[in-house]
GROMACS .gro file of C-alpha atoms in nm:
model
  202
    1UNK     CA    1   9.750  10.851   9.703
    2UNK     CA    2   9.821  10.737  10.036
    3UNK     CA    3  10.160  10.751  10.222
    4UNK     CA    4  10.265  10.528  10.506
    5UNK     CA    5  10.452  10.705  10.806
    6UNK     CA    6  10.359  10.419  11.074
    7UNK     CA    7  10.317  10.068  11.127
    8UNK     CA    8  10.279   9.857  11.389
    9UNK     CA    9  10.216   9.468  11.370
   10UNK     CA   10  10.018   9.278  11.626
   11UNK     CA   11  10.079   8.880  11.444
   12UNK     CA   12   9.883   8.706  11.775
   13UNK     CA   13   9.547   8.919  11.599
   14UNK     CA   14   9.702   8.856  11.249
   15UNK     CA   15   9.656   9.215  11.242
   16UNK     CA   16   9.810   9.563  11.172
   17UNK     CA   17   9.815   9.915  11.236
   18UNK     CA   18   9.926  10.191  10.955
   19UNK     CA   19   9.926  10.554  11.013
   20UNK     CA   20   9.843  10.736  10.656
   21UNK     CA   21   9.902  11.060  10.523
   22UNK     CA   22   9.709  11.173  10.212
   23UNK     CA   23   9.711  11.547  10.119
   24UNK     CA   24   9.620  11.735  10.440
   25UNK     CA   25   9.470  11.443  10.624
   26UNK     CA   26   9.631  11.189  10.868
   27UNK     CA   27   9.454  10.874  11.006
   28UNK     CA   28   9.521  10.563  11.163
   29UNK     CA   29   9.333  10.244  11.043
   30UNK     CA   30   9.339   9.867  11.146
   31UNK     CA   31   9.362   9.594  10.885
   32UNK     CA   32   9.478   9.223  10.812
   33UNK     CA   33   9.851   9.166  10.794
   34UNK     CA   34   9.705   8.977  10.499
   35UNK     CA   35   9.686   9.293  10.299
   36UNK     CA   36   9.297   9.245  10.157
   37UNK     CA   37   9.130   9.557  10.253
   38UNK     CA   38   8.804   9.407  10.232
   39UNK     CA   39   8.509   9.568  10.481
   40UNK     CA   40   8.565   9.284  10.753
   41UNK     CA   41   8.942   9.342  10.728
   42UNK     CA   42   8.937   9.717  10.707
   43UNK     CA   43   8.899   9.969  11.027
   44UNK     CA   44   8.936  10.340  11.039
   45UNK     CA   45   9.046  10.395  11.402
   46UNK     CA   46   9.154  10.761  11.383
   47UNK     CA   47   9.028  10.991  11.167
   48UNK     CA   48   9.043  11.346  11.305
   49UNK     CA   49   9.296  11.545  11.532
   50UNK     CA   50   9.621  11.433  11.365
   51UNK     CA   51   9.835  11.649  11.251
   52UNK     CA   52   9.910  11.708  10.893
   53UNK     CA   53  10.277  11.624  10.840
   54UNK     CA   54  10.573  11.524  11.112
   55UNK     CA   55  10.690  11.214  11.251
   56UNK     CA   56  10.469  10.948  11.369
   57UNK     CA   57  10.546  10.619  11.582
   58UNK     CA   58  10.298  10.366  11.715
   59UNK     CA   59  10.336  10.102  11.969
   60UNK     CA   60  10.079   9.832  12.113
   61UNK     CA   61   9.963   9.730  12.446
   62UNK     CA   62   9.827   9.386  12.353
   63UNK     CA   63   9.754   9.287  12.732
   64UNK     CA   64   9.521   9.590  12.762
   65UNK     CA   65   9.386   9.608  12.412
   66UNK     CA   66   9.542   9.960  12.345
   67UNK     CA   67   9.723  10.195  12.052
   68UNK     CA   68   9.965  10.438  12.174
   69UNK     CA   69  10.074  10.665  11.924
   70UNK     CA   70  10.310  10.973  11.883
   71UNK     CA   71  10.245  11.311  11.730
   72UNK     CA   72  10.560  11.526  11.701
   73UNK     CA   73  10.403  11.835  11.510
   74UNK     CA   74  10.158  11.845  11.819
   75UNK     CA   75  10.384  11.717  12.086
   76UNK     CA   76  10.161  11.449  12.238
   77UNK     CA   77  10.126  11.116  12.295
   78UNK     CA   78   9.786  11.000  12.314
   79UNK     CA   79   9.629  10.642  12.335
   80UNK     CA   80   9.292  10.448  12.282
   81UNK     CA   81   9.146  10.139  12.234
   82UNK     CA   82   9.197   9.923  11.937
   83UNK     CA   83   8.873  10.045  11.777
   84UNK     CA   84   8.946  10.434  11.889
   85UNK     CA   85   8.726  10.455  12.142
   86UNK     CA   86   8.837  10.632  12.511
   87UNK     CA   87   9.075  10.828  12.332
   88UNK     CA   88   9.281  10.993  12.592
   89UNK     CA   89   9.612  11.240  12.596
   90UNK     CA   90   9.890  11.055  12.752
   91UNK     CA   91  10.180  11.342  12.789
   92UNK     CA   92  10.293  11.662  12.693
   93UNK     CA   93  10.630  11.624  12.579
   94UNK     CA   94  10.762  11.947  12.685
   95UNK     CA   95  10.965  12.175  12.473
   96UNK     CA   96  11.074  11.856  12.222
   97UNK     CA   97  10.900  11.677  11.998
   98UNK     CA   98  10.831  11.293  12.072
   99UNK     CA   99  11.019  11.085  11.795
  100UNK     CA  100  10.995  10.714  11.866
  101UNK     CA  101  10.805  10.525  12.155
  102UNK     CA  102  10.790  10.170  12.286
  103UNK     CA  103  10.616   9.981  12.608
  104UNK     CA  104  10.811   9.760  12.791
  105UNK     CA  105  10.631   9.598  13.087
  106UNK     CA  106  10.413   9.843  13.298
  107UNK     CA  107  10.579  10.125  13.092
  108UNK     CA  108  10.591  10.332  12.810
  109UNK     CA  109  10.902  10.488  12.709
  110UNK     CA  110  10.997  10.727  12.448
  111UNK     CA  111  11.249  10.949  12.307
  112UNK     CA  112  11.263  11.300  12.120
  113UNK     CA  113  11.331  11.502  11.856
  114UNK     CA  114  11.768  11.633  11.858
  115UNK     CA  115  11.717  11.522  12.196
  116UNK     CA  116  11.980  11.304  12.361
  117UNK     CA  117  11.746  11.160  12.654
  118UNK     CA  118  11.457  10.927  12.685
  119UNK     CA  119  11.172  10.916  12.941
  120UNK     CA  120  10.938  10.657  13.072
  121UNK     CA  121  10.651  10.688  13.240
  122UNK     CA  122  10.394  10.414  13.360
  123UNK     CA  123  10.157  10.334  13.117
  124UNK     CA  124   9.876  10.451  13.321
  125UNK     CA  125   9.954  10.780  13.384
  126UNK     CA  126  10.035  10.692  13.779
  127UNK     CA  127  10.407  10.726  13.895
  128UNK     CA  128  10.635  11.005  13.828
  129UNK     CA  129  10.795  11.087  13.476
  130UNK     CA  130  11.106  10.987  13.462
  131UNK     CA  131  11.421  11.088  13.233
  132UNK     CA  132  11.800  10.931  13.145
  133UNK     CA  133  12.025  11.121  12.969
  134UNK     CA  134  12.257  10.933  12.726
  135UNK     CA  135  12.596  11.038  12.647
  136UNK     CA  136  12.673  10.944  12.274
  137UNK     CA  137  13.045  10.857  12.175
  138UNK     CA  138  13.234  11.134  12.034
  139UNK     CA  139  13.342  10.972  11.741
  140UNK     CA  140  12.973  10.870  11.647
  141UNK     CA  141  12.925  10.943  11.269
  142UNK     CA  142  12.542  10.989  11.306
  143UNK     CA  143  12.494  11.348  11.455
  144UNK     CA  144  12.152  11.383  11.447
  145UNK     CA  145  12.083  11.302  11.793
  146UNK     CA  146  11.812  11.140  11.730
  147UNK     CA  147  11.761  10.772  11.966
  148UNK     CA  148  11.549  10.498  11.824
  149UNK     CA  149  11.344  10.313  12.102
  150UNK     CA  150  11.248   9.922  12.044
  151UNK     CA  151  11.117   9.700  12.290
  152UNK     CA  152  11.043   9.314  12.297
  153UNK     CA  153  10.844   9.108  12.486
  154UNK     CA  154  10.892   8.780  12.616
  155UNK     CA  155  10.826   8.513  12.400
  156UNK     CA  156  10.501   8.328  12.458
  157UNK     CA  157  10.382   7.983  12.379
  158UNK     CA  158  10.217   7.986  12.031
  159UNK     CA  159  10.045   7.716  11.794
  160UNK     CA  160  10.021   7.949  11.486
  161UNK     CA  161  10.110   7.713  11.210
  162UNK     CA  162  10.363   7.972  11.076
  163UNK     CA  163  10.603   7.890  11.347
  164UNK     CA  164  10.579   7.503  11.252
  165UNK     CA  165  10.769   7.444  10.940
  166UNK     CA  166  10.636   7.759  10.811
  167UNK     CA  167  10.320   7.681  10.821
  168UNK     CA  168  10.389   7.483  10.440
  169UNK     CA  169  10.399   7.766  10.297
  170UNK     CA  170  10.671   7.789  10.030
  171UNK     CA  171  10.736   8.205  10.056
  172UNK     CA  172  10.597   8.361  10.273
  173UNK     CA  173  10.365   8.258  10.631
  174UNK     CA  174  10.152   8.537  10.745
  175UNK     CA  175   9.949   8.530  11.079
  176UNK     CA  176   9.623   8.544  11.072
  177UNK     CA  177   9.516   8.511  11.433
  178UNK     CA  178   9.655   8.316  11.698
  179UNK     CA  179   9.559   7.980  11.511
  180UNK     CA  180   9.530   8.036  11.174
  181UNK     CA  181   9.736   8.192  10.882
  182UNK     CA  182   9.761   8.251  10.487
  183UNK     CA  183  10.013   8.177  10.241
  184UNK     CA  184  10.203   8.460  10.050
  185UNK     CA  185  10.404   8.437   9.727
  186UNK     CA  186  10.705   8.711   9.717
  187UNK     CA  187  10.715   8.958   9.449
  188UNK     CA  188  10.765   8.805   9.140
  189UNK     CA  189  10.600   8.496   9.220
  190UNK     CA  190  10.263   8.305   9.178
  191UNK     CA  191  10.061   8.041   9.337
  192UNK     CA  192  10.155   7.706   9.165
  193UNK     CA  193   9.822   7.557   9.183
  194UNK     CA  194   9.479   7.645   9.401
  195UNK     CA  195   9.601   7.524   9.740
  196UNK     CA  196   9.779   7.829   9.767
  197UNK     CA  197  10.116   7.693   9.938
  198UNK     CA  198  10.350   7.688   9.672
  199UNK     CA  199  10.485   7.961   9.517
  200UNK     CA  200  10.661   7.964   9.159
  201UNK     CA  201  10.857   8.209   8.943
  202UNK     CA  202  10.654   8.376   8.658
   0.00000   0.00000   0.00000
């Protein structure tokens, strides 16, 4: 009875976090990217002071061990640490709602709601906010207005055996910390034998 309305994936942890929705009750929790939801693999991070419907958007600060997270119904951004403790507001976003966010660097960026600028900000709170506006081309067929914000990071140096031949696993390779992984069949598929590695049709 759950619906998912965020997700962010942190592979170096072999980890994930979901935002969930289920009746009038919003919370963020931290699990596997393996997908058992066993007690070891299972977190609640944030369980009160969401709101109860509107767009949420979540973005990672893996150097520094922190969730950001946005909260258009309440227009905030707030952050904390990966197991939701020092929970802290990190903006009021004026008169618009925040829509997507994304750190790059020192920096954490984000756009709003029929909004056609973005604003950045350094991640901890020093510095002045700081705002582009974007002009968008006037034969766009999206009007919405609305501006996605992605970042990437550079690449670093890895010896997860799911970047090595895909870690022999025949579907699909699924971090499960920085040197270990599982094996994953795809949806209509089943483990061949016990070794868990090859996947057949069923």
């Amino acid at each position: 009875d759950h619906k998912i309305v965020a997700l962010k994936l942190v592979p170096s942890l072999g980890e994930m976090f979901v935002t969930l929705q289920s009746g009038d009750h919003t919370h963020i929790d931290r699990q596997s990217m393996k997908g058992d939801l066993v007690d070891g693999n299972h977190h609640h991070v944030i369980e009160t002071g969401l709101s109860k419907a509107g767009n949420f958007n979540l973005a990672v600060d893996e150097q520094n061990m922190k969730l950001y997270w946005s909260d258009s119904a309440r227009r905030v951004i707030e952050y904390s640490k990966f197991d939701g403790t020092e929970r802290k507001k990190f903006s009021s976003v004026d008169s618009r709602n925040p829509f997507t966010i994304a750190i790059l660097g020192d920096d954490l960026y984000w756009s709003s709601e029929r909004s056609r600028s973005w604003q950045y900000k350094k991640k901890d709170f020093s510095g002045q906010l700081k705002r582009f506006q974007i002009d968008l081309p006037e034969d766009r067929i999206d009007k919405s207005n609305f501006i996605n914000i992605v970042s990437g990071s550079p690449r670093r140096m890895s010896k997860n055996p799911c970047l090595f031949n895909n870690g022999g696993c025949s579907d699909i390779c699924i971090s499960d910390g920085p040197l270990s992984h599982v094996c994953k069949c795809a949806i209509g598929n089943s483990f061949l034998d016990n070794a868990k590695k090859v996947c057949i049709r069923h």
